[in-house]
PDB file of C-alpha atoms in Angstrom:
ATOM      1  CA  UNK U  14     -38.071 -96.461 -46.018  1.00  0.00           C
ATOM      2  CA  UNK U  15     -38.821 -93.543 -48.312  1.00  0.00           C
ATOM      3  CA  UNK U  16     -37.805 -90.309 -46.598  1.00  0.00           C
ATOM      4  CA  UNK U  17     -35.761 -91.678 -43.703  1.00  0.00           C
ATOM      5  CA  UNK U  18     -34.828 -89.675 -40.666  1.00  0.00           C
ATOM      6  CA  UNK U  19     -31.184 -90.533 -41.284  1.00  0.00           C
ATOM      7  CA  UNK U  20     -29.713 -88.323 -38.572  1.00  0.00           C
ATOM      8  CA  UNK U  21     -31.781 -89.597 -35.704  1.00  0.00           C
ATOM      9  CA  UNK U  22     -32.430 -93.201 -36.571  1.00  0.00           C
ATOM     10  CA  UNK U  23     -31.052 -94.919 -39.671  1.00  0.00           C
ATOM     11  CA  UNK U  24     -27.573 -93.450 -39.541  1.00  0.00           C
ATOM     12  CA  UNK U  25     -25.729 -93.471 -42.860  1.00  0.00           C
ATOM     13  CA  UNK U  26     -21.941 -93.559 -43.138  1.00  0.00           C
ATOM     14  CA  UNK U  27     -21.286 -90.904 -45.754  1.00  0.00           C
ATOM     15  CA  UNK U  28     -18.523 -88.375 -45.232  1.00  0.00           C
ATOM     16  CA  UNK U  29     -18.554 -85.792 -42.476  1.00  0.00           C
ATOM     17  CA  UNK U  30     -19.813 -82.323 -43.361  1.00  0.00           C
ATOM     18  CA  UNK U  31     -17.235 -79.708 -44.205  1.00  0.00           C
ATOM     19  CA  UNK U  32     -17.246 -78.074 -40.771  1.00  0.00           C
ATOM     20  CA  UNK U  33     -16.865 -80.069 -37.562  1.00  0.00           C
ATOM     21  CA  UNK U  34     -16.319 -78.008 -34.411  1.00  0.00           C
ATOM     22  CA  UNK U  35     -15.107 -79.834 -31.341  1.00  0.00           C
ATOM     23  CA  UNK U  36     -16.065 -78.582 -27.917  1.00  0.00           C
ATOM     24  CA  UNK U  37     -12.532 -77.424 -27.166  1.00  0.00           C
ATOM     25  CA  UNK U  38     -12.299 -75.158 -30.219  1.00  0.00           C
ATOM     26  CA  UNK U  39     -12.174 -71.667 -28.745  1.00  0.00           C
ATOM     27  CA  UNK U  40     -12.588 -69.658 -31.958  1.00  0.00           C
ATOM     28  CA  UNK U  41     -15.277 -71.253 -34.082  1.00  0.00           C
ATOM     29  CA  UNK U  42     -15.084 -68.471 -36.653  1.00  0.00           C
ATOM     30  CA  UNK U  43     -11.542 -69.497 -37.595  1.00  0.00           C
ATOM     31  CA  UNK U  44     -12.522 -73.192 -37.542  1.00  0.00           C
ATOM     32  CA  UNK U  45     -15.488 -72.678 -39.855  1.00  0.00           C
ATOM     33  CA  UNK U  46     -15.233 -73.853 -43.435  1.00  0.00           C
ATOM     34  CA  UNK U  47     -15.023 -70.874 -45.836  1.00  0.00           C
ATOM     35  CA  UNK U  48     -18.064 -72.082 -47.791  1.00  0.00           C
ATOM     36  CA  UNK U  49     -20.188 -72.335 -44.656  1.00  0.00           C
ATOM     37  CA  UNK U  50     -18.956 -68.929 -43.502  1.00  0.00           C
ATOM     38  CA  UNK U  51     -19.816 -67.429 -46.891  1.00  0.00           C
ATOM     39  CA  UNK U  52     -23.385 -68.784 -46.704  1.00  0.00           C
ATOM     40  CA  UNK U  53     -23.657 -67.559 -43.102  1.00  0.00           C
ATOM     41  CA  UNK U  54     -22.606 -64.013 -44.017  1.00  0.00           C
ATOM     42  CA  UNK U  55     -24.735 -63.938 -47.152  1.00  0.00           C
ATOM     43  CA  UNK U  56     -27.882 -64.869 -45.259  1.00  0.00           C
ATOM     44  CA  UNK U  57     -27.278 -62.352 -42.464  1.00  0.00           C
ATOM     45  CA  UNK U  58     -26.420 -59.560 -44.901  1.00  0.00           C
ATOM     46  CA  UNK U  59     -29.474 -60.256 -47.061  1.00  0.00           C
ATOM     47  CA  UNK U  60     -31.664 -60.363 -43.963  1.00  0.00           C
ATOM     48  CA  UNK U  61     -30.511 -56.879 -42.987  1.00  0.00           C
ATOM     49  CA  UNK U  62     -30.954 -55.537 -46.515  1.00  0.00           C
ATOM     50  CA  UNK U  63     -34.503 -56.897 -46.707  1.00  0.00           C
ATOM     51  CA  UNK U  64     -35.563 -55.984 -43.168  1.00  0.00           C
ATOM     52  CA  UNK U  65     -36.348 -59.617 -42.373  1.00  0.00           C
ATOM     53  CA  UNK U  66     -36.035 -59.110 -38.605  1.00  0.00           C
ATOM     54  CA  UNK U  67     -39.211 -57.000 -38.668  1.00  0.00           C
ATOM     55  CA  UNK U  68     -41.336 -59.922 -39.883  1.00  0.00           C
ATOM     56  CA  UNK U  69     -43.276 -62.326 -37.634  1.00  0.00           C
ATOM     57  CA  UNK U  70     -40.959 -65.055 -36.368  1.00  0.00           C
ATOM     58  CA  UNK U  71     -42.515 -67.837 -38.443  1.00  0.00           C
ATOM     59  CA  UNK U  72     -41.981 -65.799 -41.589  1.00  0.00           C
ATOM     60  CA  UNK U  73     -38.334 -65.295 -40.605  1.00  0.00           C
ATOM     61  CA  UNK U  74     -37.992 -69.081 -40.346  1.00  0.00           C
ATOM     62  CA  UNK U  75     -39.602 -69.542 -43.759  1.00  0.00           C
ATOM     63  CA  UNK U  76     -37.356 -66.885 -45.310  1.00  0.00           C
ATOM     64  CA  UNK U  77     -34.196 -68.490 -43.909  1.00  0.00           C
ATOM     65  CA  UNK U  78     -35.304 -71.913 -45.122  1.00  0.00           C
ATOM     66  CA  UNK U  79     -35.791 -70.490 -48.614  1.00  0.00           C
ATOM     67  CA  UNK U  80     -32.192 -69.208 -48.672  1.00  0.00           C
ATOM     68  CA  UNK U  81     -30.970 -72.812 -48.520  1.00  0.00           C
ATOM     69  CA  UNK U  82     -33.132 -74.226 -51.332  1.00  0.00           C
ATOM     70  CA  UNK U  83     -31.090 -76.386 -53.691  1.00  0.00           C
ATOM     71  CA  UNK U  84     -28.423 -77.266 -51.142  1.00  0.00           C
ATOM     72  CA  UNK U  85     -27.627 -81.005 -51.281  1.00  0.00           C
ATOM     73  CA  UNK U  86     -29.025 -83.714 -49.036  1.00  0.00           C
ATOM     74  CA  UNK U  87     -26.239 -85.686 -47.315  1.00  0.00           C
ATOM     75  CA  UNK U  88     -26.942 -88.437 -44.769  1.00  0.00           C
ATOM     76  CA  UNK U  89     -24.780 -89.541 -41.854  1.00  0.00           C
ATOM     77  CA  UNK U  90     -23.001 -86.240 -41.252  1.00  0.00           C
ATOM     78  CA  UNK U  91     -23.099 -86.522 -37.455  1.00  0.00           C
ATOM     79  CA  UNK U  92     -21.806 -90.095 -37.297  1.00  0.00           C
ATOM     80  CA  UNK U  93     -18.697 -90.022 -39.478  1.00  0.00           C
ATOM     81  CA  UNK U  94     -16.305 -88.914 -36.734  1.00  0.00           C
ATOM     82  CA  UNK U  95     -15.134 -91.448 -34.139  1.00  0.00           C
ATOM     83  CA  UNK U  96     -16.325 -89.290 -31.252  1.00  0.00           C
ATOM     84  CA  UNK U  97     -19.255 -86.906 -30.912  1.00  0.00           C
ATOM     85  CA  UNK U  98     -18.433 -83.504 -32.405  1.00  0.00           C
ATOM     86  CA  UNK U  99     -20.497 -80.416 -33.048  1.00  0.00           C
ATOM     87  CA  UNK U 100     -21.061 -80.549 -36.804  1.00  0.00           C
ATOM     88  CA  UNK U 101     -21.993 -77.111 -38.158  1.00  0.00           C
ATOM     89  CA  UNK U 102     -22.454 -76.932 -41.925  1.00  0.00           C
ATOM     90  CA  UNK U 103     -24.548 -74.709 -44.204  1.00  0.00           C
ATOM     91  CA  UNK U 104     -23.574 -76.442 -47.451  1.00  0.00           C
ATOM     92  CA  UNK U 105     -25.321 -79.832 -46.981  1.00  0.00           C
ATOM     93  CA  UNK U 106     -28.061 -81.223 -44.748  1.00  0.00           C
ATOM     94  CA  UNK U 107     -30.145 -84.168 -43.770  1.00  0.00           C
ATOM     95  CA  UNK U 108     -33.710 -83.378 -42.764  1.00  0.00           C
ATOM     96  CA  UNK U 109     -33.016 -82.634 -39.085  1.00  0.00           C
ATOM     97  CA  UNK U 110     -29.778 -80.755 -39.674  1.00  0.00           C
ATOM     98  CA  UNK U 111     -31.795 -78.506 -41.965  1.00  0.00           C
ATOM     99  CA  UNK U 112     -34.268 -77.827 -39.135  1.00  0.00           C
ATOM    100  CA  UNK U 113     -31.545 -77.065 -36.599  1.00  0.00           C
ATOM    101  CA  UNK U 114     -29.539 -74.743 -38.830  1.00  0.00           C
ATOM    102  CA  UNK U 115     -32.567 -72.809 -40.048  1.00  0.00           C
ATOM    103  CA  UNK U 116     -33.860 -72.314 -36.502  1.00  0.00           C
ATOM    104  CA  UNK U 117     -30.494 -71.167 -35.173  1.00  0.00           C
ATOM    105  CA  UNK U 118     -30.069 -68.638 -37.977  1.00  0.00           C
ATOM    106  CA  UNK U 119     -33.659 -67.432 -37.564  1.00  0.00           C
ATOM    107  CA  UNK U 120     -33.142 -66.777 -33.874  1.00  0.00           C
ATOM    108  CA  UNK U 121     -30.013 -64.736 -34.647  1.00  0.00           C
ATOM    109  CA  UNK U 122     -31.825 -62.624 -37.213  1.00  0.00           C
ATOM    110  CA  UNK U 123     -34.754 -61.999 -34.869  1.00  0.00           C
ATOM    111  CA  UNK U 124     -32.385 -60.914 -32.082  1.00  0.00           C
ATOM    112  CA  UNK U 125     -30.053 -58.901 -34.302  1.00  0.00           C
ATOM    113  CA  UNK U 126     -27.043 -61.106 -33.535  1.00  0.00           C
ATOM    114  CA  UNK U 127     -24.190 -61.489 -36.035  1.00  0.00           C
ATOM    115  CA  UNK U 128     -21.597 -63.631 -34.236  1.00  0.00           C
ATOM    116  CA  UNK U 129     -20.800 -67.042 -35.734  1.00  0.00           C
ATOM    117  CA  UNK U 130     -20.288 -68.474 -32.253  1.00  0.00           C
ATOM    118  CA  UNK U 131     -23.885 -67.620 -31.364  1.00  0.00           C
ATOM    119  CA  UNK U 132     -25.046 -69.518 -34.440  1.00  0.00           C
ATOM    120  CA  UNK U 133     -22.951 -72.593 -33.592  1.00  0.00           C
ATOM    121  CA  UNK U 134     -24.144 -72.458 -29.985  1.00  0.00           C
ATOM    122  CA  UNK U 135     -27.722 -72.325 -31.217  1.00  0.00           C
ATOM    123  CA  UNK U 136     -27.254 -75.511 -33.220  1.00  0.00           C
ATOM    124  CA  UNK U 137     -25.688 -77.254 -30.207  1.00  0.00           C
ATOM    125  CA  UNK U 138     -28.498 -76.130 -27.921  1.00  0.00           C
ATOM    126  CA  UNK U 139     -31.137 -77.616 -30.218  1.00  0.00           C
ATOM    127  CA  UNK U 140     -29.299 -80.877 -30.906  1.00  0.00           C
ATOM    128  CA  UNK U 141     -28.323 -82.064 -27.423  1.00  0.00           C
ATOM    129  CA  UNK U 142     -30.169 -82.851 -24.210  1.00  0.00           C
ATOM    130  CA  UNK U 143     -30.307 -79.753 -22.025  1.00  0.00           C
ATOM    131  CA  UNK U 144     -28.213 -78.075 -24.733  1.00  0.00           C
ATOM    132  CA  UNK U 145     -25.055 -79.845 -23.534  1.00  0.00           C
ATOM    133  CA  UNK U 146     -22.832 -81.923 -25.820  1.00  0.00           C
ATOM    134  CA  UNK U 147     -21.650 -84.824 -23.664  1.00  0.00           C
ATOM    135  CA  UNK U 148     -21.052 -87.746 -26.001  1.00  0.00           C
ATOM    136  CA  UNK U 149     -23.222 -89.720 -28.388  1.00  0.00           C
ATOM    137  CA  UNK U 150     -25.944 -90.445 -25.858  1.00  0.00           C
ATOM    138  CA  UNK U 151     -26.500 -86.736 -25.182  1.00  0.00           C
ATOM    139  CA  UNK U 152     -27.731 -86.256 -28.750  1.00  0.00           C
ATOM    140  CA  UNK U 153     -31.531 -86.138 -29.078  1.00  0.00           C
ATOM    141  CA  UNK U 154     -31.772 -89.098 -31.452  1.00  0.00           C
ATOM    142  CA  UNK U 155     -35.559 -89.532 -31.557  1.00  0.00           C
ATOM    143  CA  UNK U 156     -37.317 -86.474 -32.913  1.00  0.00           C
ATOM    144  CA  UNK U 157     -40.101 -86.793 -30.328  1.00  0.00           C
ATOM    145  CA  UNK U 158     -37.389 -86.525 -27.679  1.00  0.00           C
ATOM    146  CA  UNK U 159     -35.901 -83.559 -29.555  1.00  0.00           C
ATOM    147  CA  UNK U 160     -39.306 -81.859 -29.424  1.00  0.00           C
ATOM    148  CA  UNK U 161     -39.915 -82.689 -25.780  1.00  0.00           C
ATOM    149  CA  UNK U 162     -36.491 -81.560 -24.557  1.00  0.00           C
ATOM    150  CA  UNK U 163     -36.566 -78.290 -26.477  1.00  0.00           C
ATOM    151  CA  UNK U 164     -40.172 -77.618 -25.429  1.00  0.00           C
ATOM    152  CA  UNK U 165     -39.225 -78.152 -21.790  1.00  0.00           C
ATOM    153  CA  UNK U 166     -36.548 -75.475 -22.190  1.00  0.00           C
ATOM    154  CA  UNK U 167     -39.012 -73.053 -23.796  1.00  0.00           C
ATOM    155  CA  UNK U 168     -37.513 -73.210 -27.286  1.00  0.00           C
ATOM    156  CA  UNK U 169     -40.686 -74.382 -29.013  1.00  0.00           C
ATOM    157  CA  UNK U 170     -44.262 -75.568 -28.495  1.00  0.00           C
ATOM    158  CA  UNK U 171     -45.811 -78.818 -29.728  1.00  0.00           C
ATOM    159  CA  UNK U 172     -49.180 -77.641 -31.089  1.00  0.00           C
ATOM    160  CA  UNK U 173     -50.283 -80.954 -32.625  1.00  0.00           C
ATOM    161  CA  UNK U 174     -53.032 -81.706 -30.106  1.00  0.00           C
ATOM    162  CA  UNK U 175     -54.286 -78.104 -30.174  1.00  0.00           C
ATOM    163  CA  UNK U 176     -54.954 -78.160 -33.925  1.00  0.00           C
ATOM    164  CA  UNK U 177     -56.736 -81.494 -34.071  1.00  0.00           C
ATOM    165  CA  UNK U 178     -54.148 -84.162 -33.314  1.00  0.00           C
ATOM    166  CA  UNK U 179     -54.929 -87.458 -31.624  1.00  0.00           C
ATOM    167  CA  UNK U 180     -52.930 -89.807 -29.398  1.00  0.00           C
ATOM    168  CA  UNK U 181     -50.088 -91.646 -31.102  1.00  0.00           C
ATOM    169  CA  UNK U 182     -49.467 -94.949 -29.341  1.00  0.00           C
ATOM    170  CA  UNK U 183     -45.811 -95.818 -29.811  1.00  0.00           C
ATOM    171  CA  UNK U 184     -42.918 -97.216 -27.789  1.00  0.00           C
ATOM    172  CA  UNK U 185     -39.622 -95.797 -29.024  1.00  0.00           C
ATOM    173  CA  UNK U 186     -37.378 -98.855 -29.211  1.00  0.00           C
ATOM    174  CA  UNK U 187     -35.977 -98.797 -32.749  1.00  0.00           C
ATOM    175  CA  UNK U 188     -32.365 -97.980 -31.906  1.00  0.00           C
ATOM    176  CA  UNK U 189     -32.119-100.594 -29.174  1.00  0.00           C
ATOM    177  CA  UNK U 190     -33.636-103.217 -31.443  1.00  0.00           C
ATOM    178  CA  UNK U 191     -31.295-102.374 -34.341  1.00  0.00           C
ATOM    179  CA  UNK U 192     -27.968-102.036 -32.544  1.00  0.00           C
ATOM    180  CA  UNK U 193     -25.955-103.234 -35.538  1.00  0.00           C
ATOM    181  CA  UNK U 194     -27.157-100.263 -37.602  1.00  0.00           C
ATOM    182  CA  UNK U 195     -25.380 -97.833 -35.263  1.00  0.00           C
ATOM    183  CA  UNK U 196     -21.562 -98.209 -35.187  1.00  0.00           C
ATOM    184  CA  UNK U 197     -21.232 -96.055 -32.059  1.00  0.00           C
ATOM    185  CA  UNK U 198     -23.385 -98.556 -30.138  1.00  0.00           C
ATOM    186  CA  UNK U 199     -20.698-101.214 -30.479  1.00  0.00           C
ATOM    187  CA  UNK U 200     -19.648 -99.920 -27.062  1.00  0.00           C
ATOM    188  CA  UNK U 201     -21.646-101.697 -24.349  1.00  0.00           C
ATOM    189  CA  UNK U 202     -21.768 -98.555 -22.229  1.00  0.00           C
ATOM    190  CA  UNK U 203     -23.146 -96.482 -25.101  1.00  0.00           C
ATOM    191  CA  UNK U 204     -25.695 -99.176 -25.919  1.00  0.00           C
ATOM    192  CA  UNK U 205     -26.810 -99.308 -22.278  1.00  0.00           C
ATOM    193  CA  UNK U 206     -27.195 -95.526 -22.255  1.00  0.00           C
ATOM    194  CA  UNK U 207     -29.403 -95.664 -25.359  1.00  0.00           C
ATOM    195  CA  UNK U 208     -31.557 -98.373 -23.769  1.00  0.00           C
ATOM    196  CA  UNK U 209     -31.928 -96.226 -20.645  1.00  0.00           C
ATOM    197  CA  UNK U 210     -32.889 -93.249 -22.818  1.00  0.00           C
ATOM    198  CA  UNK U 211     -35.538 -95.290 -24.607  1.00  0.00           C
ATOM    199  CA  UNK U 212     -36.920 -96.531 -21.282  1.00  0.00           C
ATOM    200  CA  UNK U 213     -37.186 -92.938 -20.043  1.00  0.00           C
ATOM    201  CA  UNK U 214     -39.402 -92.101 -23.035  1.00  0.00           C
ATOM    202  CA  UNK U 215     -41.879 -94.916 -22.380  1.00  0.00           C
ATOM    203  CA  UNK U 216     -44.446 -92.684 -20.675  1.00  0.00           C
ATOM    204  CA  UNK U 217     -44.179 -89.707 -23.013  1.00  0.00           C
ATOM    205  CA  UNK U 218     -47.442 -88.542 -24.596  1.00  0.00           C
ATOM    206  CA  UNK U 219     -47.286 -88.447 -28.385  1.00  0.00           C
ATOM    207  CA  UNK U 220     -49.822 -86.904 -30.757  1.00  0.00           C
ATOM    208  CA  UNK U 221     -50.202 -86.770 -34.522  1.00  0.00           C
ATOM    209  CA  UNK U 222     -52.652 -85.541 -37.135  1.00  0.00           C
ATOM    210  CA  UNK U 223     -53.702 -88.487 -39.344  1.00  0.00           C
ATOM    211  CA  UNK U 224     -52.945 -88.021 -43.021  1.00  0.00           C
ATOM    212  CA  UNK U 225     -56.605 -87.775 -44.039  1.00  0.00           C
ATOM    213  CA  UNK U 226     -57.038 -84.770 -41.698  1.00  0.00           C
ATOM    214  CA  UNK U 227     -53.876 -82.838 -42.541  1.00  0.00           C
ATOM    215  CA  UNK U 228     -55.503 -80.514 -45.102  1.00  0.00           C
ATOM    216  CA  UNK U 229     -58.284 -79.761 -42.641  1.00  0.00           C
ATOM    217  CA  UNK U 230     -55.668 -78.513 -40.159  1.00  0.00           C
ATOM    218  CA  UNK U 231     -54.058 -76.046 -42.583  1.00  0.00           C
ATOM    219  CA  UNK U 232     -55.775 -73.055 -40.958  1.00  0.00           C
ATOM    220  CA  UNK U 233     -54.029 -73.939 -37.706  1.00  0.00           C
ATOM    221  CA  UNK U 234     -50.580 -73.998 -39.325  1.00  0.00           C
ATOM    222  CA  UNK U 235     -48.335 -71.001 -39.868  1.00  0.00           C
ATOM    223  CA  UNK U 236     -45.318 -70.302 -42.023  1.00  0.00           C
ATOM    224  CA  UNK U 237     -42.228 -71.777 -40.410  1.00  0.00           C
ATOM    225  CA  UNK U 238     -43.995 -74.362 -38.246  1.00  0.00           C
ATOM    226  CA  UNK U 239     -41.921 -77.539 -37.922  1.00  0.00           C
ATOM    227  CA  UNK U 240     -43.424 -80.677 -39.457  1.00  0.00           C
ATOM    228  CA  UNK U 241     -42.424 -84.246 -38.581  1.00  0.00           C
ATOM    229  CA  UNK U 242     -44.002 -87.163 -40.432  1.00  0.00           C
ATOM    230  CA  UNK U 243     -45.356 -89.864 -38.121  1.00  0.00           C
ATOM    231  CA  UNK U 244     -44.626 -93.422 -39.232  1.00  0.00           C
ATOM    232  CA  UNK U 245     -46.173 -96.871 -39.020  1.00  0.00           C
ATOM    233  CA  UNK U 246     -42.699 -98.422 -38.645  1.00  0.00           C
ATOM    234  CA  UNK U 247     -42.438-100.295 -35.367  1.00  0.00           C
ATOM    235  CA  UNK U 248     -40.452 -98.681 -32.558  1.00  0.00           C
ATOM    236  CA  UNK U 249     -40.034 -95.436 -34.495  1.00  0.00           C
ATOM    237  CA  UNK U 250     -41.837 -92.109 -34.121  1.00  0.00           C
ATOM    238  CA  UNK U 251     -41.156 -90.110 -37.275  1.00  0.00           C
ATOM    239  CA  UNK U 252     -39.207 -90.595 -40.500  1.00  0.00           C
ATOM    240  CA  UNK U 253     -38.838 -87.093 -41.931  1.00  0.00           C
ATOM    241  CA  UNK U 254     -38.907 -83.424 -40.938  1.00  0.00           C
ATOM    242  CA  UNK U 255     -39.267 -80.013 -42.542  1.00  0.00           C
ATOM    243  CA  UNK U 256     -41.199 -76.754 -42.329  1.00  0.00           C
ATOM    244  CA  UNK U 257     -44.635 -75.536 -43.309  1.00  0.00           C
ATOM    245  CA  UNK U 258     -44.247 -73.296 -46.355  1.00  0.00           C
ATOM    246  CA  UNK U 259     -47.196 -70.875 -46.527  1.00  0.00           C
ATOM    247  CA  UNK U 260     -48.136 -68.680 -49.459  1.00  0.00           C
ATOM    248  CA  UNK U 261     -51.446 -67.396 -50.786  1.00  0.00           C
ATOM    249  CA  UNK U 262     -51.395 -70.332 -53.201  1.00  0.00           C
ATOM    250  CA  UNK U 263     -50.418 -73.271 -51.011  1.00  0.00           C
ATOM    251  CA  UNK U 264     -49.571 -74.881 -47.688  1.00  0.00           C
ATOM    252  CA  UNK U 265     -46.450 -76.673 -48.782  1.00  0.00           C
ATOM    253  CA  UNK U 266     -43.605 -78.611 -47.203  1.00  0.00           C
ATOM    254  CA  UNK U 267     -40.041 -77.206 -47.244  1.00  0.00           C
ATOM    255  CA  UNK U 268     -37.501 -79.917 -46.469  1.00  0.00           C
ATOM    256  CA  UNK U 269     -34.146 -81.531 -47.173  1.00  0.00           C
ATOM    257  CA  UNK U 270     -35.343 -84.339 -49.418  1.00  0.00           C
ATOM    258  CA  UNK U 271     -33.577 -87.688 -49.656  1.00  0.00           C
ATOM    259  CA  UNK U 272     -35.447 -88.665 -52.824  1.00  0.00           C
ATOM    260  CA  UNK U 273     -34.583 -85.386 -54.582  1.00  0.00           C
ATOM    261  CA  UNK U 274     -31.086 -85.092 -53.051  1.00  0.00           C
ATOM    262  CA  UNK U 275     -31.627 -81.438 -52.184  1.00  0.00           C
ATOM    263  CA  UNK U 276     -33.535 -78.908 -50.119  1.00  0.00           C
ATOM    264  CA  UNK U 277     -36.846 -78.288 -51.888  1.00  0.00           C
ATOM    265  CA  UNK U 278     -40.472 -77.243 -51.492  1.00  0.00           C
ATOM    266  CA  UNK U 279     -43.199 -79.821 -52.075  1.00  0.00           C
ATOM    267  CA  UNK U 280     -46.306 -77.942 -53.175  1.00  0.00           C
ATOM    268  CA  UNK U 281     -48.851 -79.573 -50.860  1.00  0.00           C
ATOM    269  CA  UNK U 282     -48.063 -80.981 -47.425  1.00  0.00           C
ATOM    270  CA  UNK U 283     -50.983 -83.419 -47.278  1.00  0.00           C
ATOM    271  CA  UNK U 284     -50.253 -84.810 -50.739  1.00  0.00           C
ATOM    272  CA  UNK U 285     -46.607 -85.255 -49.854  1.00  0.00           C
ATOM    273  CA  UNK U 286     -47.419 -87.267 -46.711  1.00  0.00           C
ATOM    274  CA  UNK U 287     -50.055 -89.344 -48.490  1.00  0.00           C
ATOM    275  CA  UNK U 288     -47.556 -90.184 -51.234  1.00  0.00           C
ATOM    276  CA  UNK U 289     -45.278 -92.217 -48.957  1.00  0.00           C
ATOM    277  CA  UNK U 290     -46.772 -95.442 -47.642  1.00  0.00           C
ATOM    278  CA  UNK U 291     -44.921 -95.516 -44.303  1.00  0.00           C
ATOM    279  CA  UNK U 292     -46.126 -92.021 -43.317  1.00  0.00           C
ATOM    280  CA  UNK U 293     -49.415 -91.966 -41.413  1.00  0.00           C
ATOM    281  CA  UNK U 294     -49.664 -88.284 -40.467  1.00  0.00           C
ATOM    282  CA  UNK U 295     -47.790 -85.289 -39.078  1.00  0.00           C
ATOM    283  CA  UNK U 296     -46.592 -83.719 -35.859  1.00  0.00           C
ATOM    284  CA  UNK U 297     -46.696 -79.880 -35.841  1.00  0.00           C
ATOM    285  CA  UNK U 298     -44.374 -77.767 -33.688  1.00  0.00           C
ATOM    286  CA  UNK U 299     -44.103 -73.984 -33.431  1.00  0.00           C
TER     287      UNK U 299
END
């Protein structure tokens, strides 16, 4: 499938990330893996030294994303444990974990926070419906649902339609139609919950910018905007996510890349999307 949205849809079975924090862990700093804690402290210390908090928020997001370039891509990190746990890891990512970790760290830097618990809470708030971890079904599996739930809570704004997007006619049914691909859905109750979730999304408005109009929308994009690649695959909304990377020279795409096995910057967003046959355009979120 090219760049697959492994976290939300095609769940791999590779090993769990180095840091898995259960809800009943009271001191997440002690529970954190030393490597993740070292990356956490390095980023916060460098942000202070470079005055990053004084930059516009989108530039903070871009700066944080750049600090994780070269970190490995690992699929299936959220699904390795038998029960739903809060996986917090700064040493490996899939494409959505990269988004969540960068955004949580960026918020901390902007607010001047330094507590590891605040960072972990930020990841949880982004990842789960209403910010509450309550089992597998509480995870925002479809990225359109992730956008909608976080937008409803004021975390972000879907700007796709405002910068030239058009209606994206899709029913989100992929998980229900591919039950065998999701080990957690072996439980009938979990499967029923996923079907109910998909039914609740049936009336949601979706928008995307077709791939032949992406470059024309560059002026409406800012550093740090979230990009999701819309797909032609039936029952599925998007297959990959990352950030707009803006410089004087390019409007690029910063992402945890399955094909390159690492976090990287692709020089031109439109060219990247056009280079993968299943991708038909982008969703843009600020």
